[in-house]
CSV table of C-alpha atoms in Angstrom, one decimal:
chain,number,residue,atom,x,y,z
Y,1,MET,CA,113.9,184.5,229.7
Y,2,SER,CA,110.6,183.5,228.7
Y,3,VAL,CA,109.1,184.3,225.2
Y,4,GLU,CA,105.9,184.9,223.7
Y,5,TYR,CA,104.4,184.6,220.8
Y,6,THR,CA,101.2,185.0,219.4
Y,7,LEU,CA,100.2,182.6,216.7
Y,8,THR,CA,98.5,183.4,214.0
Y,9,ASP,CA,95.0,182.5,211.8
Y,10,LEU,CA,96.7,180.0,209.2
Y,11,GLU,CA,99.4,178.6,212.4
Y,12,GLN,CA,96.4,178.1,215.0
Y,13,LYS,CA,94.3,176.4,211.3
Y,14,ILE,CA,97.4,174.2,211.2
Y,15,CYS,CA,97.6,173.5,215.1
Y,16,SER,CA,93.1,172.3,214.6
Y,17,VAL,CA,93.8,170.4,211.0
Y,18,GLY,CA,97.0,168.8,211.7
Y,19,ALA,CA,95.7,167.6,216.1
Y,20,LYS,CA,92.9,165.9,213.9
Y,21,MET,CA,94.7,164.4,212.0
Y,22,ARG,CA,97.7,163.5,214.7
Y,23,TYR,CA,94.2,162.1,216.7
Y,24,VAL,CA,92.4,160.1,213.4
Y,25,SER,CA,95.9,158.6,213.0
Y,26,ASN,CA,97.7,157.5,216.5
Y,27,ARG,CA,93.1,156.2,216.9
Y,28,LYS,CA,93.7,153.8,213.9
Y,29,ALA,CA,96.9,152.4,214.9
Y,30,GLY,CA,96.2,152.0,218.1
Y,31,VAL,CA,98.2,154.2,220.7
Y,32,LYS,CA,97.7,154.8,223.8
Y,33,VAL,CA,96.0,157.7,224.8
Y,34,THR,CA,98.7,159.2,228.2
Y,35,LYS,CA,96.6,162.2,228.7
Y,36,ILE,CA,97.0,163.6,231.9
Y,37,ALA,CA,95.4,166.9,231.6
Y,38,PRO,CA,92.1,166.8,231.8
Y,39,ASN,CA,91.0,168.9,228.6
Y,40,SER,CA,90.1,167.0,225.4
Y,41,HIS,CA,91.6,164.4,223.2
Y,42,ARG,CA,91.5,167.0,220.1
Y,43,ASP,CA,93.6,170.5,222.9
Y,44,VAL,CA,96.1,167.9,223.6
Y,45,GLU,CA,97.3,167.6,219.9
Y,46,VAL,CA,96.5,171.2,219.0
Y,47,ILE,CA,98.6,172.4,222.3
Y,48,GLY,CA,101.5,169.8,221.2
Y,49,ILE,CA,101.7,171.5,217.5
Y,50,ALA,CA,101.4,174.9,218.4
Y,51,GLY,CA,104.7,173.8,220.7
Y,52,GLU,CA,106.7,172.6,218.4
Y,53,LEU,CA,105.6,175.3,215.9
Y,54,ALA,CA,106.8,177.7,218.6
Y,55,VAL,CA,109.7,176.8,219.2
Y,56,ALA,CA,110.3,176.4,215.5
Y,57,LYS,CA,110.2,179.1,214.2
Y,58,TYR,CA,111.9,180.6,217.3
Y,59,LEU,CA,114.7,178.8,216.2
Y,60,ASN,CA,114.0,179.2,212.5
Y,61,ILE,CA,114.1,175.0,211.8
Y,62,TYR,CA,110.7,173.8,209.5
Y,63,PRO,CA,108.8,171.9,211.4
Y,64,ASP,CA,108.0,168.3,211.7
Y,65,PHE,CA,104.6,167.6,209.9
Y,66,THR,CA,104.3,164.0,209.7
Y,67,ILE,CA,101.8,162.4,210.4
Y,68,PHE,CA,101.9,158.7,210.3
Y,69,ILE,CA,102.6,156.7,213.6
Y,70,ARG,CA,106.5,156.7,215.5
Y,71,LYS,CA,107.2,155.8,218.6
Y,72,GLY,CA,109.6,158.6,220.5
Y,73,GLY,CA,111.8,160.3,218.0
Y,74,ALA,CA,112.3,164.1,218.1
Y,75,ASP,CA,109.6,167.0,218.3
Y,76,LEU,CA,112.3,169.1,215.8
Y,77,VAL,CA,115.8,168.8,215.0
Y,78,THR,CA,118.6,171.6,214.9
Y,79,HIS,CA,120.6,173.0,212.3
Y,80,ASP,CA,123.4,171.4,214.3
Y,81,GLY,CA,121.8,168.1,214.7
Y,82,ARG,CA,120.2,168.4,218.6
Y,83,ARG,CA,117.2,166.9,218.4
Y,84,ILE,CA,114.2,168.2,220.6
Y,85,ASP,CA,111.1,167.3,222.6
Y,86,VAL,CA,108.7,169.4,223.2
Y,87,LYS,CA,106.6,169.4,226.6
Y,88,SER,CA,103.2,172.1,226.4
Y,89,THR,CA,101.3,171.8,229.0
Y,90,PHE,CA,97.7,174.3,230.0
Y,91,TYR,CA,99.0,175.3,232.6
Y,92,HIS,CA,101.0,179.1,233.5
Y,93,THR,CA,103.3,177.5,236.0
Y,94,GLY,CA,103.6,173.7,234.3
Y,95,GLN,CA,106.2,172.3,234.6
Y,96,LEU,CA,108.5,170.1,232.0
Y,97,MET,CA,107.4,166.6,232.4
Y,98,ALA,CA,109.3,163.0,231.6
Y,99,PHE,CA,107.8,159.6,231.5
Y,100,TYR,CA,109.8,157.9,234.3
Y,101,LYS,CA,110.6,154.0,232.0
Y,102,ASN,CA,110.9,156.0,229.0
Y,103,PRO,CA,115.1,156.2,228.2
Y,104,TYR,CA,114.3,159.1,224.8
Y,105,LYS,CA,117.0,157.5,223.5
Y,106,GLY,CA,116.3,159.9,220.2
Y,107,ILE,CA,116.1,163.4,222.4
Y,108,ASP,CA,118.9,165.9,223.1
Y,109,THR,CA,117.2,168.3,224.5
Y,110,PHE,CA,113.7,168.9,226.3
Y,111,VAL,CA,111.6,172.4,225.6
Y,112,LEU,CA,108.3,173.8,227.9
Y,113,VAL,CA,105.2,175.8,225.9
Y,114,THR,CA,102.3,177.1,228.3
Y,115,THR,CA,99.2,177.4,226.3
Y,116,LYS,CA,96.9,178.6,229.4
Y,117,HIS,CA,95.9,181.7,226.7
Y,118,TYR,CA,95.6,179.9,223.1
Y,119,PRO,CA,96.4,181.1,220.7
Y,120,LYS,CA,99.9,182.6,222.7
Y,121,VAL,CA,102.3,180.7,224.0
Y,122,VAL,CA,105.0,181.0,226.0
Y,123,ILE,CA,108.0,179.1,226.1
Y,124,ARG,CA,109.5,178.2,229.2
Y,125,GLY,CA,112.8,177.4,228.7
Y,126,TRP,CA,115.4,174.0,228.3
Y,127,ILE,CA,117.0,171.3,229.5
Y,128,ASP,CA,119.6,168.6,228.2
Y,129,LYS,CA,118.6,165.2,229.1
Y,130,LYS,CA,120.6,163.6,231.1
Y,131,GLU,CA,120.2,166.9,233.3
Y,132,LEU,CA,116.6,165.8,233.8
Y,133,LEU,CA,116.4,162.6,233.1
Y,134,ASN,CA,117.6,161.8,236.7
Y,135,GLU,CA,116.5,160.5,239.7
Y,136,ARG,CA,116.7,163.9,241.8
Y,137,ASN,CA,114.4,165.2,239.1
Y,138,VAL,CA,111.5,161.8,239.8
Y,139,ALA,CA,108.8,163.2,241.9
Y,140,ASP,CA,104.7,161.9,242.1
Y,141,LEU,CA,102.4,163.8,241.0
Y,142,GLY,CA,99.4,161.7,241.4
Y,143,TYR,CA,100.0,159.8,238.8
Y,144,GLY,CA,102.6,157.5,239.3
Y,145,LYS,CA,107.3,158.5,239.1
Y,146,VAL,CA,107.8,161.1,236.2
Y,147,PHE,CA,110.5,162.9,235.4
Y,148,CYS,CA,109.7,166.8,236.7
Y,149,MET,CA,111.5,170.3,236.4
Y,150,GLY,CA,109.9,173.4,237.4
Y,151,GLN,CA,111.0,176.5,234.8
Y,152,LYS,CA,113.3,177.7,237.8
Y,153,GLY,CA,115.5,175.4,236.7
Y,154,LEU,CA,114.7,175.8,233.0
Y,155,LYS,CA,118.2,177.3,231.0
Y,156,ASP,CA,117.2,180.6,228.1
Y,157,ILE,CA,115.9,179.9,225.4
Y,158,ASP,CA,118.5,181.8,223.6
Y,159,LEU,CA,121.4,180.0,224.7
Y,160,LEU,CA,119.3,177.2,222.6
Y,161,LEU,CA,119.5,179.5,219.8
Y,162,LEU,CA,123.1,179.5,220.3
Y,163,LYS,CA,124.2,176.3,220.8
Y,164,SER,CA,122.2,175.5,217.7
Y,165,LYS,CA,123.7,177.9,215.4
Y,166,LEU,CA,123.5,177.4,211.4
Y,167,SER,CA,126.0,175.0,210.6
Y,168,ASN,CA,126.0,173.9,207.2
Y,169,ASP,CA,123.2,175.3,205.5
Y,170,LYS,CA,121.2,172.6,205.0
Y,171,ILE,CA,118.0,171.7,206.4
Y,172,PRO,CA,118.1,168.6,208.5
Y,173,GLU,CA,118.3,164.7,207.1
Y,174,MET,CA,116.5,163.5,210.0
Y,175,TYR,CA,113.1,164.1,210.0
Y,176,PRO,CA,111.0,160.6,208.3
Y,177,ASP,CA,109.8,161.2,204.9
Y,178,ASN,CA,106.1,162.2,205.3
Y,179,SER,CA,105.4,160.4,201.8
Y,180,LYS,CA,104.5,157.5,204.2
Y,181,ASP,CA,101.4,159.7,205.3
Y,182,ASP,CA,98.3,158.1,204.8
Y,183,LEU,CA,96.2,161.1,204.5
Y,184,SER,CA,93.2,159.1,202.4
Y,185,GLY,CA,90.0,160.4,203.8
Y,186,TYR,CA,91.3,163.8,205.3
Y,187,ARG,CA,88.9,166.5,204.2
Y,188,ILE,CA,90.2,169.6,205.5
């Protein structure tokens, strides 16, 4: 079962400002742009944050709003320590894709979110890393090899919610220290 969520005006502002900050920070640090979608870099960042925010809200966990550069790592961490990479796409029928040569060492689970009618987003489902990163899921969609899973192959997000029951009444300690964020030069 998919879950639809419409971001509030404030959540949309968080996505917009966060996208600008991430983009500037990534370019300053020389991070290579890997987007495939024909949409603008800003729009790609906006839907990425929108997906993370919607999944975090649904799973009742706090999203990682840090801006500083880090390689890999989870977008979200559940109360029981499950590390989630949220993949967002503009396409309503979009597939969950992961880079072929990336081992995703800091990830346990992938979640797919579609954003065709932003600010409405749809959480499509999830899959464990070892199920996605399997040779039977390799595809070439014109940009090189990727691991690819259609929406029908994903598990219901409610099953992930059940797996992620609050286990110790604490915020996960897996998020990085956001005191490293360099916010100089940003005006909101």
